[in-house]
């Protein structure tokens, strides 16, 4: 494997966004790119990352390899990279280590690190293609604000999507709160628009602790997509350039 | 939490 990223910031942000949910992960490398799928310890949330080969320049992967990496270790090493450094990942066939180099675009500084790999026995997760009843695309900063504000009051949020719009509601010891958003097109800045596409009304409840955690990915994309259907996990997607993405899935809370 | 885990299992197993 040899994969060169123009900006180390992308990988730094991706790892930062997932490291509190999952610890030891396989980075599955093949000629289409680098993928990661892992459930959190409690088995109610799932992270799915896809960095397509087009996101790297150049990208070369001659044989499929799984790089078992501890994300705490990776975070320590990535801390040594500046956001605008050029980052290159390298691994041999049947590797013991993954090699990372950080090149400063302005100076002749080159740093190089090896991270020891681990054997991770991870079951393959067959994430199904799902037709969702409701899809909401909104500014990622808005979603972060809603989850942060409501998490101050309660552990859970009810998300209700109808043709009127989407409503986030919480109930806690000190009182209750809600935020409603309507479909809205911002003609000056499309990134600020709220798009809602609905085939049937949906109402589901989720743990805010996880949603707040997912919002650590907000720096990766101006927009976030929420996909909901009754009785299936919520999909929270941050799209990256070149069709790469970071997706989070969270099972709804169900009453009796 | 058991319900949530089961929802995930059904989702992933199709």
Short mmCIF file of C-alpha atoms in Angstrom, two decimals:
data_model
loop_
_atom_site.label_atom_id
_atom_site.label_comp_id
_atom_site.label_asym_id
_atom_site.label_seq_id
_atom_site.Cartn_x
_atom_site.Cartn_y
_atom_site.Cartn_z
CA UNK A 1 0.00 0.00 0.00
CA UNK A 2 1.09 3.51 -0.74
CA UNK A 3 -1.47 6.27 -0.25
CA UNK A 4 -0.65 9.96 -0.29
CA UNK A 5 -3.04 12.51 1.18
CA UNK A 6 -2.58 16.16 0.21
CA UNK A 7 -3.77 17.31 3.64
CA UNK A 8 -3.11 15.36 6.83
CA UNK A 9 -6.03 17.28 8.38
CA UNK A 10 -8.54 14.94 6.74
CA UNK A 11 -7.23 11.79 8.42
CA UNK A 12 -6.62 13.66 11.69
CA UNK A 13 -10.26 14.77 11.76
CA UNK A 14 -11.65 11.37 10.78
CA UNK A 15 -9.68 9.57 13.49
CA UNK A 16 -10.53 12.24 16.04
CA UNK A 17 -14.23 11.82 15.24
CA UNK A 18 -14.29 8.05 15.76
CA UNK A 19 -11.65 7.33 18.39
CA UNK A 20 -14.05 7.64 21.32
CA UNK A 21 -16.51 5.18 19.76
CA UNK A 22 -14.15 2.48 18.54
CA UNK A 23 -10.67 1.55 19.72
CA UNK A 24 -9.07 -1.26 17.72
CA UNK A 25 -10.03 -1.34 14.03
CA UNK A 26 -9.05 -2.93 10.78
CA UNK A 27 -8.34 -0.49 7.98
CA UNK A 28 -9.24 -2.62 4.97
CA UNK A 29 -7.17 -1.56 1.98
CA UNK A 30 -7.86 -2.58 -1.59
CA UNK A 31 -7.66 -0.90 -4.98
CA UNK A 32 -10.91 1.01 -4.37
CA UNK A 33 -9.56 2.71 -1.24
CA UNK A 34 -9.36 2.37 2.54
CA UNK A 35 -12.44 1.28 4.48
CA UNK A 36 -13.21 0.82 8.15
CA UNK A 37 -16.28 -0.65 9.79
CA UNK A 38 -16.58 -1.16 13.51
CA UNK A 39 -19.25 -1.36 16.17
CA UNK A 40 -18.84 0.45 19.44
CA UNK A 41 -18.37 -1.62 22.60
CA UNK A 42 -22.05 -1.47 23.55
CA UNK A 43 -23.12 -2.75 20.09
CA UNK A 44 -25.71 -0.01 19.59
CA UNK A 45 -23.64 2.23 17.29
CA UNK A 46 -21.58 1.56 14.19
CA UNK A 47 -18.91 3.55 12.38
CA UNK A 48 -18.38 3.11 8.65
CA UNK A 49 -15.62 5.06 6.93
CA UNK A 50 -14.76 4.92 3.24
CA UNK A 51 -11.79 6.84 1.87
CA UNK A 52 -11.93 6.24 -1.87
CA UNK A 53 -8.73 5.83 -3.84
CA UNK A 54 -9.59 9.12 -5.65
CA UNK A 55 -9.16 10.95 -2.32
CA UNK A 56 -5.47 10.05 -2.48
CA UNK A 57 -2.91 11.05 -5.06
CA UNK A 58 -1.29 8.75 -5.84
CA UNK A 59 -3.00 5.63 -4.48
CA UNK A 60 -1.58 2.17 -4.99
CA UNK A 61 -2.70 -1.06 -3.33
CA UNK A 62 -1.40 -4.18 -5.04
CA UNK A 63 -2.91 -6.71 -2.68
CA UNK A 64 -5.84 -6.52 -0.26
CA UNK A 65 -4.57 -5.99 3.26
CA UNK A 66 -6.20 -5.35 6.63
CA UNK A 67 -4.21 -3.00 8.85
CA UNK A 68 -5.21 -3.62 12.47
CA UNK A 69 -4.61 -0.32 14.21
CA UNK A 70 -5.24 0.92 17.73
CA UNK A 71 -6.80 4.37 17.29
CA UNK A 72 -5.24 5.75 20.48
CA UNK A 73 -1.82 4.91 19.02
CA UNK A 74 -2.78 6.40 15.67
CA UNK A 75 -3.99 9.58 17.39
CA UNK A 76 -0.63 9.94 19.17
CA UNK A 77 1.22 9.73 15.88
CA UNK A 78 -1.20 11.95 13.94
CA UNK A 79 -0.73 14.62 16.59
CA UNK A 80 2.77 14.97 15.15
CA UNK A 81 1.34 16.01 11.78
CA UNK A 82 0.36 19.58 10.93
CA UNK A 83 -3.02 19.87 9.21
CA UNK A 84 -1.52 21.03 5.93
CA UNK A 85 1.28 18.42 5.90
CA UNK A 86 1.30 15.91 3.06
CA UNK A 87 0.65 12.52 4.64
CA UNK A 88 1.74 9.23 3.11
CA UNK A 89 0.65 5.82 4.41
CA UNK A 90 2.75 2.82 3.47
CA UNK A 91 2.55 -0.87 4.27
CA UNK A 92 4.26 -3.96 2.86
CA UNK A 93 2.64 -7.29 2.12
CA UNK A 94 1.76 -9.11 5.36
CA UNK A 95 2.99 -6.10 7.34
CA UNK A 96 4.02 -5.82 11.00
CA UNK A 97 3.82 -2.04 10.89
CA UNK A 98 2.19 0.79 8.98
CA UNK A 99 4.51 3.63 8.04
CA UNK A 100 3.38 7.26 8.09
CA UNK A 101 5.35 10.19 6.74
CA UNK A 102 4.46 13.84 7.16
CA UNK A 103 6.01 16.34 4.76
CA UNK A 104 5.75 20.04 5.32
CA UNK A 105 4.70 21.74 2.09
CA UNK A 106 6.77 24.83 2.95
CA UNK A 107 9.99 23.46 4.38
CA UNK A 108 12.23 20.46 3.98
CA UNK A 109 10.91 18.93 7.18
CA UNK A 110 10.04 15.26 6.85
CA UNK A 111 8.90 13.15 9.79
CA UNK A 112 8.39 9.43 9.70
CA UNK A 113 6.65 7.06 12.10
CA UNK A 114 5.87 3.35 12.25
CA UNK A 115 2.88 2.03 14.18
CA UNK A 116 2.84 -1.61 15.21
CA UNK A 117 -0.13 -3.48 13.80
CA UNK A 118 -2.43 -5.80 15.73
CA UNK A 119 -4.35 -8.90 14.73
CA UNK A 120 -7.99 -7.93 14.98
CA UNK A 121 -10.55 -10.61 14.46
CA UNK A 122 -13.43 -8.49 13.21
CA UNK A 123 -16.56 -9.99 11.75
CA UNK A 124 -17.63 -8.54 8.42
CA UNK A 125 -20.67 -6.34 8.86
CA UNK A 126 -23.07 -6.53 5.94
CA UNK A 127 -24.60 -3.06 6.06
CA UNK A 128 -27.70 -3.26 3.84
CA UNK A 129 -28.65 -0.65 1.26
CA UNK A 130 -31.72 0.85 2.84
CA UNK A 131 -34.57 2.95 1.46
CA UNK A 132 -35.22 5.38 4.29
CA UNK A 133 -38.63 6.91 5.02
CA UNK A 134 -37.11 10.31 5.77
CA UNK A 135 -33.89 11.97 4.69
CA UNK A 136 -32.90 15.33 6.16
CA UNK A 137 -29.86 17.25 4.95
CA UNK A 138 -28.87 20.20 7.07
CA UNK A 139 -25.80 22.26 8.02
CA UNK A 140 -23.53 20.12 10.18
CA UNK A 141 -23.08 23.07 12.56
CA UNK A 142 -26.86 23.23 13.05
CA UNK A 143 -27.06 19.54 13.91
CA UNK A 144 -24.15 19.94 16.36
CA UNK A 145 -25.92 22.87 18.01
CA UNK A 146 -29.20 20.97 18.38
CA UNK A 147 -27.56 17.91 19.93
CA UNK A 148 -25.42 20.00 22.25
CA UNK A 149 -28.30 22.20 23.41
CA UNK A 150 -30.70 19.32 24.01
CA UNK A 151 -28.08 17.14 25.69
CA UNK A 152 -27.90 19.76 28.46
CA UNK A 153 -31.48 18.82 29.39
CA UNK A 154 -31.85 15.15 28.67
CA UNK A 155 -30.21 11.87 27.78
CA UNK A 156 -32.54 11.24 24.84
CA UNK A 157 -33.99 13.09 21.89
CA UNK A 158 -37.11 12.27 19.92
CA UNK A 159 -36.77 13.04 16.22
CA UNK A 160 -40.08 13.44 14.46
CA UNK A 161 -40.23 14.05 10.74
CA UNK A 162 -43.46 14.96 8.98
CA UNK A 163 -44.27 16.93 5.84
CA UNK A 164 -44.31 20.04 8.09
CA UNK A 165 -40.63 19.60 8.92
CA UNK A 166 -38.41 17.92 11.48
CA UNK A 167 -38.72 18.37 15.23
CA UNK A 168 -36.14 17.42 17.85
CA UNK A 169 -37.71 17.13 21.31
CA UNK A 170 -36.30 16.28 24.71
CA UNK A 171 -37.68 15.92 28.22
CA UNK A 172 -35.51 16.17 31.32
CA UNK A 173 -35.56 16.80 35.07
CA UNK A 174 -35.34 20.58 34.76
CA UNK A 175 -37.91 20.83 31.97
CA UNK A 176 -38.17 20.18 28.29
CA UNK A 177 -37.11 21.64 24.98
CA UNK A 178 -37.53 21.33 21.27
CA UNK A 179 -36.07 22.61 18.02
CA UNK A 180 -38.11 22.58 14.82
CA UNK A 181 -36.70 23.00 11.34
CA UNK A 182 -38.61 23.42 8.12
CA UNK A 183 -37.50 22.71 4.62
CA UNK A 184 -35.71 25.87 3.60
CA UNK A 185 -33.58 26.89 0.63
CA UNK A 186 -30.94 29.53 1.26
CA UNK A 187 -30.46 31.14 -2.15
CA UNK A 188 -27.24 32.90 -1.15
CA UNK A 189 -25.57 29.95 0.50
CA UNK A 190 -26.85 26.49 -0.35
CA UNK A 191 -24.79 24.96 2.47
CA UNK A 192 -27.22 26.63 4.90
CA UNK A 193 -30.31 25.04 3.37
CA UNK A 194 -32.43 22.39 5.06
CA UNK A 195 -33.68 19.69 2.69
CA UNK A 196 -36.27 17.17 3.76
CA UNK A 197 -37.38 14.25 1.66
CA UNK A 198 -40.12 12.10 3.10
CA UNK A 199 -42.03 9.05 1.97
CA UNK A 200 -43.80 8.50 5.30
CA UNK A 201 -43.75 10.20 8.71
CA UNK A 202 -41.13 8.92 11.17
CA UNK A 203 -40.77 9.29 14.93
CA UNK A 204 -37.81 7.74 16.73
CA UNK A 205 -35.90 8.30 19.97
CA UNK A 206 -32.11 8.26 20.26
CA UNK A 207 -29.47 8.56 22.94
CA UNK A 208 -27.97 12.06 22.78
CA UNK A 209 -24.63 10.86 24.14
CA UNK A 210 -23.95 9.08 20.86
CA UNK A 211 -25.27 11.87 18.65
CA UNK A 212 -23.02 14.39 20.42
CA UNK A 213 -20.15 12.02 19.76
CA UNK A 214 -21.00 11.73 16.04
CA UNK A 215 -20.96 15.54 15.79
CA UNK A 216 -17.19 15.49 16.36
CA UNK A 217 -17.13 14.84 12.60
CA UNK A 218 -18.76 18.22 11.85
CA UNK A 219 -15.40 19.74 10.89
CA UNK A 220 -15.18 17.31 7.97
CA UNK A 221 -18.21 18.59 6.09
CA UNK A 222 -20.51 21.63 5.98
CA UNK A 223 -23.48 19.33 5.57
CA UNK A 224 -24.79 16.28 7.37
CA UNK A 225 -27.46 13.84 6.20
CA UNK A 226 -29.82 12.11 8.62
CA UNK A 227 -31.69 9.08 7.29
CA UNK A 228 -34.52 7.58 9.33
CA UNK A 229 -36.98 4.75 9.06
CA UNK A 230 -39.08 3.31 11.83
CA UNK A 231 -37.36 0.47 13.68
CA UNK A 232 -34.02 0.65 11.87
CA UNK A 233 -30.83 2.40 12.98
CA UNK A 234 -30.47 6.09 12.18
CA UNK A 235 -27.80 6.91 9.60
CA UNK A 236 -25.77 10.09 10.15
CA UNK A 237 -23.56 10.77 7.14
CA UNK A 238 -20.78 13.29 6.65
CA UNK A 239 -19.79 13.36 3.00
CA UNK A 240 -16.14 13.96 2.11
CA UNK A 241 -14.66 14.92 -1.24
CA UNK A 242 -14.38 12.30 -4.03
CA UNK A 243 -17.39 10.34 -2.70
CA UNK A 244 -15.51 9.37 0.43
CA UNK A 245 -17.63 9.42 3.58
CA UNK A 246 -17.88 8.95 7.30
CA UNK A 247 -21.13 7.31 8.41
CA UNK A 248 -22.49 6.58 11.85
CA UNK A 249 -25.40 4.30 12.61
CA UNK A 250 -27.33 4.38 15.88
CA UNK A 251 -30.09 2.04 17.01
CA UNK A 252 -33.25 3.81 18.21
CA UNK A 253 -34.43 3.50 21.79
CA UNK A 254 -37.61 1.55 22.06
CA UNK A 255 -40.09 1.73 24.93
CA UNK A 256 -41.88 -1.33 26.26
CA UNK B 1 -30.09 -1.57 25.45
CA UNK B 2 -30.92 -5.17 24.58
CA UNK B 3 -33.67 -3.91 22.23
CA UNK B 4 -31.18 -1.56 20.58
CA UNK B 5 -28.69 -4.39 20.11
CA UNK B 6 -31.43 -6.56 18.62
CA UNK B 7 -32.50 -3.81 16.20
CA UNK B 8 -28.90 -3.64 15.02
CA UNK B 9 -28.64 -7.37 14.67
CA UNK B 10 -31.81 -7.54 12.56
CA UNK B 11 -30.59 -4.61 10.46
CA UNK B 12 -27.18 -6.14 9.76
CA UNK B 13 -28.44 -9.66 9.23
CA UNK B 14 -31.11 -8.39 6.83
#
